[in-house]
Short mmCIF file of C-alpha atoms in Angstrom, two decimals:
data_model
loop_
_atom_site.label_atom_id
_atom_site.label_comp_id
_atom_site.label_asym_id
_atom_site.label_seq_id
_atom_site.Cartn_x
_atom_site.Cartn_y
_atom_site.Cartn_z
CA MET L 26 9.75 27.30 -16.95
CA ILE L 27 10.61 25.46 -13.52
CA TYR L 28 11.94 22.13 -14.16
CA PHE L 29 11.47 20.16 -10.87
CA ASP L 30 11.65 16.48 -12.47
CA ASN L 31 15.48 16.03 -12.30
CA SER L 32 15.25 12.46 -10.88
CA ALA L 33 13.39 11.50 -14.24
CA THR L 34 16.00 13.01 -16.47
CA THR L 35 18.11 16.27 -16.65
CA LYS L 36 19.05 18.42 -19.51
CA ILE L 37 22.19 17.75 -21.16
CA LEU L 38 24.93 20.63 -20.46
CA PRO L 39 25.76 22.52 -23.35
CA GLU L 40 29.55 21.91 -22.70
CA VAL L 41 28.73 17.92 -22.48
CA LEU L 42 26.76 18.38 -25.94
CA SER L 43 29.48 20.25 -27.16
CA THR L 44 32.00 17.34 -26.16
CA TYR L 45 29.52 14.79 -27.64
CA ASP L 46 29.35 16.49 -30.94
CA ALA L 47 33.05 17.09 -31.36
CA VAL L 48 33.74 13.35 -30.73
CA SER L 49 31.15 12.33 -33.01
CA GLN L 50 32.47 14.71 -35.87
CA LYS L 51 36.16 14.22 -35.53
CA ILE L 52 36.98 10.87 -33.69
CA TRP L 53 34.15 8.65 -35.04
CA GLY L 54 36.44 5.44 -35.64
CA ASN L 55 35.70 2.04 -34.02
CA PRO L 56 37.81 1.76 -30.95
CA SER L 57 38.37 -1.89 -31.77
CA SER L 58 39.71 -1.16 -35.21
CA LEU L 59 43.60 -1.79 -35.56
CA HIS L 60 44.43 1.33 -37.48
CA LYS L 61 45.21 4.81 -36.31
CA PHE L 62 41.60 6.15 -36.48
CA GLY L 63 40.33 3.38 -34.41
CA GLU L 64 43.41 3.75 -31.99
CA ASN L 65 42.38 7.41 -31.44
CA ALA L 66 39.00 6.51 -30.34
CA TRP L 67 40.12 3.81 -28.18
CA ASN L 68 42.75 6.25 -26.38
CA LEU L 69 40.06 8.90 -26.19
CA GLN L 70 37.55 6.36 -24.47
CA GLU L 71 40.23 5.25 -22.07
CA GLN L 72 41.01 8.67 -20.96
CA ALA L 73 37.24 9.12 -20.35
CA ARG L 74 37.41 5.73 -18.10
CA GLN L 75 40.40 6.99 -16.21
CA GLN L 76 38.77 10.51 -15.57
CA ILE L 77 35.61 8.68 -13.88
CA ALA L 78 37.63 6.32 -12.01
CA LYS L 79 39.75 9.19 -10.60
CA LEU L 80 36.80 11.26 -9.60
CA LEU L 81 35.22 8.28 -7.90
CA GLY L 82 38.35 7.02 -6.16
CA VAL L 83 38.62 3.71 -7.97
CA LYS L 84 40.52 1.84 -10.62
CA PRO L 85 40.05 2.50 -14.16
CA SER L 86 39.53 -1.23 -14.77
CA GLU L 87 36.72 -1.19 -12.27
CA ILE L 88 34.68 1.09 -14.46
CA VAL L 89 32.52 -0.63 -17.38
CA PHE L 90 30.54 1.26 -19.53
CA THR L 91 26.79 0.58 -20.16
CA SER L 92 23.71 2.10 -21.70
CA GLY L 93 22.40 3.14 -18.26
CA GLY L 94 20.91 2.29 -15.00
CA SER L 95 18.50 -0.49 -16.10
CA GLU L 96 21.04 -2.34 -18.11
CA GLY L 97 23.46 -2.03 -15.13
CA ASP L 98 20.88 -3.21 -12.70
CA ASN L 99 19.93 -6.20 -15.08
CA TRP L 100 23.60 -7.12 -15.67
CA VAL L 101 24.74 -7.25 -11.98
CA ILE L 102 21.56 -9.33 -10.89
CA LYS L 103 21.35 -11.58 -13.64
CA GLY L 104 25.19 -11.98 -14.25
CA THR L 105 25.45 -12.87 -10.54
CA ALA L 106 22.88 -15.49 -10.82
CA MET L 107 24.51 -17.08 -14.03
CA ALA L 108 28.06 -16.93 -12.30
CA LYS L 109 26.82 -18.28 -9.02
CA HIS L 110 23.85 -20.39 -9.22
CA ARG L 111 25.87 -23.44 -8.79
CA PHE L 112 26.56 -22.14 -5.13
CA GLY L 113 22.97 -20.87 -4.30
CA LYS L 114 19.78 -19.42 -5.88
CA HIS L 115 18.82 -17.06 -2.75
CA ILE L 116 18.75 -13.18 -3.41
CA ILE L 117 18.25 -10.52 -0.84
CA THR L 118 16.94 -7.05 -1.88
CA THR L 119 14.42 -4.42 -0.47
CA SER L 120 10.68 -3.82 -1.05
CA VAL L 121 11.37 -0.26 -2.25
CA GLU L 122 13.63 -1.06 -5.23
CA HIS L 123 13.61 0.45 -8.61
CA ALA L 124 11.72 -1.32 -11.36
CA ALA L 125 14.98 -2.22 -13.19
CA VAL L 126 15.72 -4.24 -9.88
CA LYS L 127 12.20 -5.47 -8.91
CA ASN L 128 11.43 -6.87 -12.54
CA ALA L 129 15.07 -8.26 -12.89
CA MET L 130 14.08 -10.21 -9.46
CA ALA L 131 10.68 -11.06 -10.80
CA GLN L 132 12.38 -12.80 -13.82
CA LEU L 133 14.91 -14.83 -11.71
CA LYS L 134 12.03 -15.96 -9.47
CA ASP L 135 10.50 -17.60 -12.46
CA LEU L 136 13.61 -19.56 -13.01
CA GLY L 137 13.76 -20.98 -9.66
CA PHE L 138 15.65 -18.57 -7.55
CA GLU L 139 14.33 -17.41 -4.01
CA ILE L 140 13.98 -13.63 -3.50
CA THR L 141 13.84 -12.15 -0.05
CA TYR L 142 12.22 -8.74 0.08
CA LEU L 143 13.15 -6.55 3.11
CA PRO L 144 10.59 -4.52 4.84
CA VAL L 145 10.96 -0.74 5.26
CA ASP L 146 10.14 1.64 8.42
CA LYS L 147 8.12 4.76 8.04
CA GLU L 148 10.72 6.67 6.39
CA GLY L 149 11.31 3.77 3.96
CA ARG L 150 14.55 2.72 5.30
CA ILE L 151 15.56 -1.01 6.09
CA ASN L 152 17.02 -2.17 9.15
CA PRO L 153 20.59 -3.43 8.58
CA ALA L 154 19.59 -6.42 11.26
CA ASP L 155 17.16 -7.68 8.84
CA VAL L 156 19.77 -8.27 6.14
CA LYS L 157 21.79 -10.20 8.57
CA ALA L 158 18.75 -12.28 9.85
CA ALA L 159 17.81 -12.98 5.98
CA ILE L 160 21.41 -14.42 4.96
CA ARG L 161 21.43 -18.12 4.44
CA PRO L 162 23.97 -20.42 3.23
CA ASP L 163 22.86 -20.26 -0.20
CA THR L 164 22.62 -16.41 -0.58
CA ILE L 165 24.51 -15.21 -3.40
CA LEU L 166 23.60 -11.40 -3.81
CA VAL L 167 22.35 -8.49 -1.65
CA SER L 168 21.00 -5.60 -3.58
CA ILE L 169 19.98 -2.49 -1.96
CA MET L 170 19.75 0.98 -3.60
CA ALA L 171 21.55 4.01 -2.20
CA VAL L 172 18.87 6.57 -2.53
CA ASN L 173 15.24 5.85 -3.08
CA ASN L 174 14.05 7.51 -6.54
CA GLU L 175 10.32 8.12 -5.04
CA ILE L 176 11.10 9.93 -1.55
CA GLY L 177 14.92 10.33 -1.41
CA THR L 178 15.63 7.84 1.66
CA ILE L 179 19.25 7.17 2.02
CA GLN L 180 19.65 3.47 2.75
CA PRO L 181 22.38 2.29 5.28
CA ILE L 182 24.84 1.22 2.66
CA LYS L 183 27.72 1.30 5.30
CA ALA L 184 25.91 -0.73 7.89
CA VAL L 185 25.17 -3.17 5.46
CA GLY L 186 28.43 -3.43 4.13
CA GLU L 187 29.95 -3.95 7.50
CA ILE L 188 27.60 -6.90 8.21
CA LEU L 189 28.59 -8.46 4.77
CA LYS L 190 32.23 -8.32 5.70
CA ASP L 191 31.62 -11.52 7.37
CA TYR L 192 30.25 -13.29 4.27
CA PRO L 193 32.82 -12.41 1.49
CA ASN L 194 31.27 -14.69 -1.00
CA ILE L 195 28.08 -12.74 -1.39
CA HIS L 196 27.98 -10.05 -3.86
CA PHE L 197 26.78 -6.71 -2.70
CA MET L 198 25.01 -4.39 -5.22
CA VAL L 199 24.04 -0.80 -5.04
CA ASP L 200 21.95 0.94 -7.28
CA ALA L 201 23.51 4.34 -7.25
CA VAL L 202 21.59 6.11 -10.13
CA GLN L 203 20.19 8.75 -7.80
CA ALA L 204 23.38 9.29 -5.82
CA ILE L 205 25.94 11.05 -8.21
CA GLY L 206 26.77 14.69 -7.17
CA LYS L 207 24.57 14.26 -4.09
CA GLY L 208 27.43 14.20 -1.32
CA ILE L 209 27.25 10.53 -0.34
CA ASP L 210 30.10 8.95 -2.38
CA ASP L 211 31.31 7.66 1.01
CA ALA L 212 28.42 5.58 1.64
CA VAL L 213 28.20 4.24 -1.96
CA PHE L 214 31.89 3.23 -2.02
CA SER L 215 32.06 1.73 1.14
CA ASP L 216 34.75 -1.20 1.25
CA ARG L 217 32.30 -3.87 0.74
CA VAL L 218 30.53 -2.73 -2.10
CA ASP L 219 31.14 -4.98 -5.03
CA PHE L 220 29.00 -3.37 -7.85
CA ALA L 221 27.31 0.02 -8.28
CA THR L 222 25.09 1.16 -11.17
CA PHE L 223 25.04 4.74 -12.54
CA SER L 224 23.09 6.31 -15.39
CA GLY L 225 24.24 9.28 -17.38
CA HIS L 226 21.05 11.09 -18.02
CA LYS L 227 20.68 11.76 -14.37
CA PHE L 228 23.51 14.10 -14.22
CA HIS L 229 23.41 15.93 -17.52
CA ALA L 230 25.15 13.41 -19.74
CA PRO L 231 23.48 12.02 -22.97
CA ARG L 232 20.51 9.44 -22.64
CA GLY L 233 21.94 5.85 -23.50
CA THR L 234 25.08 6.23 -21.36
CA GLY L 235 25.94 4.76 -18.15
CA PHE L 236 28.46 2.66 -16.15
CA ILE L 237 29.08 0.14 -13.42
CA TYR L 238 31.50 0.06 -10.73
CA PHE L 239 32.91 -3.66 -11.08
CA LYS L 240 35.29 -4.31 -8.09
CA SER L 241 38.32 -6.09 -8.84
CA GLY L 242 38.35 -9.96 -8.05
CA ARG L 243 34.55 -10.42 -8.61
CA LYS L 244 32.88 -11.99 -11.46
CA LEU L 245 29.84 -11.56 -13.51
CA GLU L 246 28.81 -13.49 -16.63
CA PRO L 247 28.30 -11.18 -19.49
CA LEU L 248 24.51 -10.54 -20.65
CA ILE L 249 25.85 -9.23 -24.14
CA ALA L 250 27.94 -11.79 -26.17
CA GLY L 251 29.67 -10.41 -29.17
CA GLY L 252 32.82 -9.07 -30.20
CA GLY L 253 34.51 -8.87 -26.68
CA GLN L 254 34.58 -5.14 -25.83
CA GLU L 255 34.89 -3.94 -22.36
CA ARG L 256 37.38 -6.73 -21.62
CA THR L 257 34.80 -9.20 -22.94
CA LEU L 258 32.19 -8.10 -20.08
CA ARG L 259 29.98 -6.17 -22.30
CA SER L 260 30.06 -6.66 -25.94
CA GLY L 261 29.13 -4.14 -28.60
CA THR L 262 30.60 -1.40 -30.38
CA GLU L 263 31.47 1.27 -27.96
CA ASN L 264 29.47 4.78 -27.68
CA THR L 265 32.64 6.54 -27.76
CA PRO L 266 31.10 10.23 -28.00
CA GLY L 267 28.69 9.14 -25.26
CA ASN L 268 31.33 7.72 -22.87
CA VAL L 269 33.65 10.75 -23.35
CA ALA L 270 30.47 13.18 -22.83
CA LEU L 271 29.52 11.00 -19.69
CA ALA L 272 32.84 11.65 -18.07
CA LYS L 273 32.61 15.46 -19.08
CA ALA L 274 29.38 15.45 -17.01
CA ILE L 275 30.60 13.79 -14.17
CA ARG L 276 33.68 16.12 -13.80
CA LEU L 277 31.30 19.12 -14.07
CA VAL L 278 28.91 17.84 -11.54
CA LYS L 279 31.77 16.94 -9.13
CA GLU L 280 33.46 20.18 -9.21
CA ASN L 281 30.07 21.86 -8.25
CA GLU L 282 28.91 19.19 -5.94
CA GLN L 283 29.24 20.78 -2.62
CA THR L 284 27.52 24.02 -3.61
CA ALA L 285 24.99 22.15 -5.40
CA VAL L 286 24.00 19.94 -2.43
CA LYS L 287 23.71 23.02 -0.31
CA ARG L 288 21.56 24.93 -2.72
CA GLU L 289 19.26 21.97 -3.16
CA GLN L 290 18.77 21.37 0.41
CA ALA L 291 18.04 25.01 0.98
CA ILE L 292 15.38 24.92 -1.78
CA LYS L 293 13.97 21.52 -0.59
CA GLU L 294 13.73 23.10 3.03
CA ARG L 295 11.90 26.24 1.97
CA ILE L 296 9.39 24.23 0.11
CA TYR L 297 9.12 21.79 2.91
CA ASP L 298 8.57 24.45 5.36
CA HIS L 299 5.90 26.09 3.29
CA LEU L 300 3.98 23.06 2.67
CA SER L 301 3.91 21.93 6.18
CA GLN L 302 1.67 24.77 6.87
CA PHE L 303 -1.29 23.19 5.23
CA ASP L 304 -3.94 20.99 6.69
CA HIS L 305 -4.53 18.60 3.65
CA VAL L 306 -0.85 18.20 2.96
CA LYS L 307 1.07 15.19 3.88
CA LEU L 308 5.01 15.37 3.79
CA ILE L 309 6.17 11.93 2.95
CA SER L 310 9.74 12.89 2.61
CA GLY L 311 12.00 14.03 5.45
CA ARG L 312 14.25 17.08 5.60
CA ASN L 313 16.97 15.54 7.86
CA ASP L 314 20.04 13.99 6.91
CA GLY L 315 18.76 10.59 6.21
CA PHE L 316 17.15 12.02 3.15
CA ALA L 317 18.78 13.19 -0.15
CA SER L 318 18.94 16.77 -0.57
CA HIS L 319 17.09 16.74 -4.12
CA ILE L 320 13.96 14.76 -3.39
CA LEU L 321 10.71 15.81 -1.94
CA CYS L 322 7.63 13.55 -1.86
CA PHE L 323 4.26 15.15 -0.73
CA ALA L 324 0.57 14.44 -1.10
CA ILE L 325 -2.57 16.93 -1.35
CA VAL L 326 -4.61 14.39 0.23
CA GLY L 327 -8.01 14.00 -1.60
CA VAL L 328 -6.55 15.35 -4.97
CA ARG L 329 -5.17 12.61 -7.23
CA GLY L 330 -1.44 12.91 -8.12
CA GLU L 331 -1.87 13.29 -11.90
CA THR L 332 -4.25 16.03 -11.13
CA ILE L 333 -1.64 17.87 -9.16
CA VAL L 334 0.90 17.21 -11.66
CA HIS L 335 -1.12 18.94 -14.56
CA ALA L 336 -2.29 21.60 -12.40
CA PHE L 337 1.22 22.70 -12.06
CA GLU L 338 2.27 22.06 -15.51
CA ASP L 339 -0.44 24.54 -16.61
CA GLN L 340 1.62 27.12 -14.72
CA ASP L 341 4.73 25.97 -16.28
CA ILE L 342 6.09 24.17 -13.45
CA TYR L 343 6.95 20.45 -14.22
CA ILE L 344 6.83 17.87 -11.37
CA SER L 345 5.94 14.03 -11.39
CA THR L 346 4.02 11.35 -9.58
CA THR L 347 6.59 9.16 -7.91
CA SER L 348 8.93 7.34 -10.41
CA ALA L 349 8.93 8.45 -14.08
CA CYS L 350 9.06 4.76 -14.87
CA SER L 351 5.70 4.01 -13.22
CA SER L 352 3.94 7.34 -13.22
CA LYS L 353 1.92 6.67 -16.34
CA LYS L 354 0.56 3.50 -15.03
CA HIS L 355 -1.78 5.17 -12.57
CA SER L 356 -0.69 2.86 -9.84
CA GLU L 357 0.20 3.21 -6.07
CA ALA L 358 3.81 3.84 -5.89
CA GLY L 359 5.79 0.79 -4.53
CA THR L 360 7.77 2.53 -2.28
CA LEU L 361 4.74 4.02 -0.54
CA ALA L 362 2.84 0.83 -0.27
CA ALA L 363 5.86 -0.75 1.31
CA MET L 364 5.79 2.07 3.81
CA LYS L 365 2.18 1.06 4.60
CA ILE L 366 1.16 4.63 3.46
CA PRO L 367 -2.57 4.63 3.42
CA GLU L 368 -3.98 4.34 -0.44
CA ASN L 369 -5.74 7.76 -0.37
CA VAL L 370 -2.48 9.37 0.50
CA ALA L 371 -0.44 7.42 -1.93
CA THR L 372 -2.57 7.92 -4.75
CA SER L 373 -1.99 11.78 -4.22
CA ALA L 374 1.50 11.55 -3.95
CA VAL L 375 3.71 13.87 -6.23
CA ARG L 376 7.67 14.26 -6.42
CA ILE L 377 9.70 17.30 -6.65
CA SER L 378 13.36 16.43 -7.64
CA LEU L 379 15.79 19.08 -7.81
CA GLY L 380 18.99 19.64 -9.68
CA ASP L 381 22.07 21.75 -9.66
CA GLN L 382 20.51 24.45 -11.73
CA ASN L 383 17.48 25.06 -9.81
CA THR L 384 17.31 28.19 -7.59
CA LEU L 385 15.73 29.64 -4.48
CA ALA L 386 13.85 32.08 -6.67
CA GLU L 387 12.09 29.05 -8.41
CA ALA L 388 11.08 27.80 -4.73
CA ASP L 389 9.43 31.05 -3.95
CA GLN L 390 7.55 30.83 -7.43
CA PHE L 391 6.50 27.20 -6.61
CA ASN L 392 5.16 28.24 -3.17
CA LYS L 393 3.24 30.97 -4.61
CA VAL L 394 1.54 28.96 -7.33
CA PHE L 395 1.12 26.23 -4.67
CA ASP L 396 -1.17 28.64 -2.59
CA GLU L 397 -3.12 29.56 -5.71
CA LEU L 398 -3.81 25.85 -6.61
CA TYR L 399 -4.16 24.75 -3.00
CA ALA L 400 -7.17 27.31 -2.58
CA GLY L 401 -8.82 25.70 -5.39
CA PHE L 402 -8.09 22.33 -4.39
CA LYS L 403 -9.44 22.95 -0.91
CA LYS L 404 -12.99 23.98 -2.26
CA ILE L 405 -13.14 20.32 -3.79
CA ILE L 406 -11.82 18.61 -0.89
CA GLU L 407 -14.21 20.11 1.66
#
């Protein structure tokens, strides 16, 4: 089997699963309990928080555990709206965000907030100048993803941050779900970023785990009220084994980051260069530094994306149509529509997303299978 769908989810690492199991079996007390059993769970979880903070170069108090990217995105967006609505109801985001951001924005629009959606260029990238032009006296939040989950575009987070230094009262959020272990921490954690959201299952941690970077001095209203866990910011009995396993996964990914990024880039380039030889193939992702190393989106124009996915699946190779969160809806990808990609290309688009466990040998096998499938598709197209 060749698994090229790592942006949808990753396989939990054996070492991470072992940690999860050990904590579940041995330290299963409630961290909020006053007795020693609860204190042991609390201390272990705080060690995990400290480890994550150290690896990312932030303060332990700036790490808040969540259930994943969707919760994190919703919390920052809606929590900002609840905390700052008295000062304004204008929010700036992009036209290429993940559904967790787009749909949260849509809910706020129904509540009277005004959302500005920034356009993108032919590579799916915003112009920082458009951010500055969109800022108003009543702007309370700017939300921009670090890496696009459909085509891999890296957004100019640092440049936007420089602009927002002149507007210290505006919250700046980055959806960093596709950014862990991809060698771009310097961009995600620029000085001006206030919040960044992360999801554990994107980097070999258990599903249902995640965290947000929550800059000191900033304020969000909690979405989940209850027993006051996570310093009253996110109530609910803590997922201690999940959080500890999450920290283990980040450590393992960061230890191997430089090697993994180089290998992913080499795999991507080998497939990219091979696909570029075919007349009916449209390469949508770029292979330059403006794109993440692990995502390659392309289309065999004239063949529907789901047909391509299932053809590769029959050969035990697993890819996807654009985002896993929308691929079953048979709709044109939001990012590709925003890029003004023609509909006949967008409906043929598929995504390869690599992980740190993929190899060049798998790339060669993919190219071989592609040749065989393309020959059959070409007969249909022509």
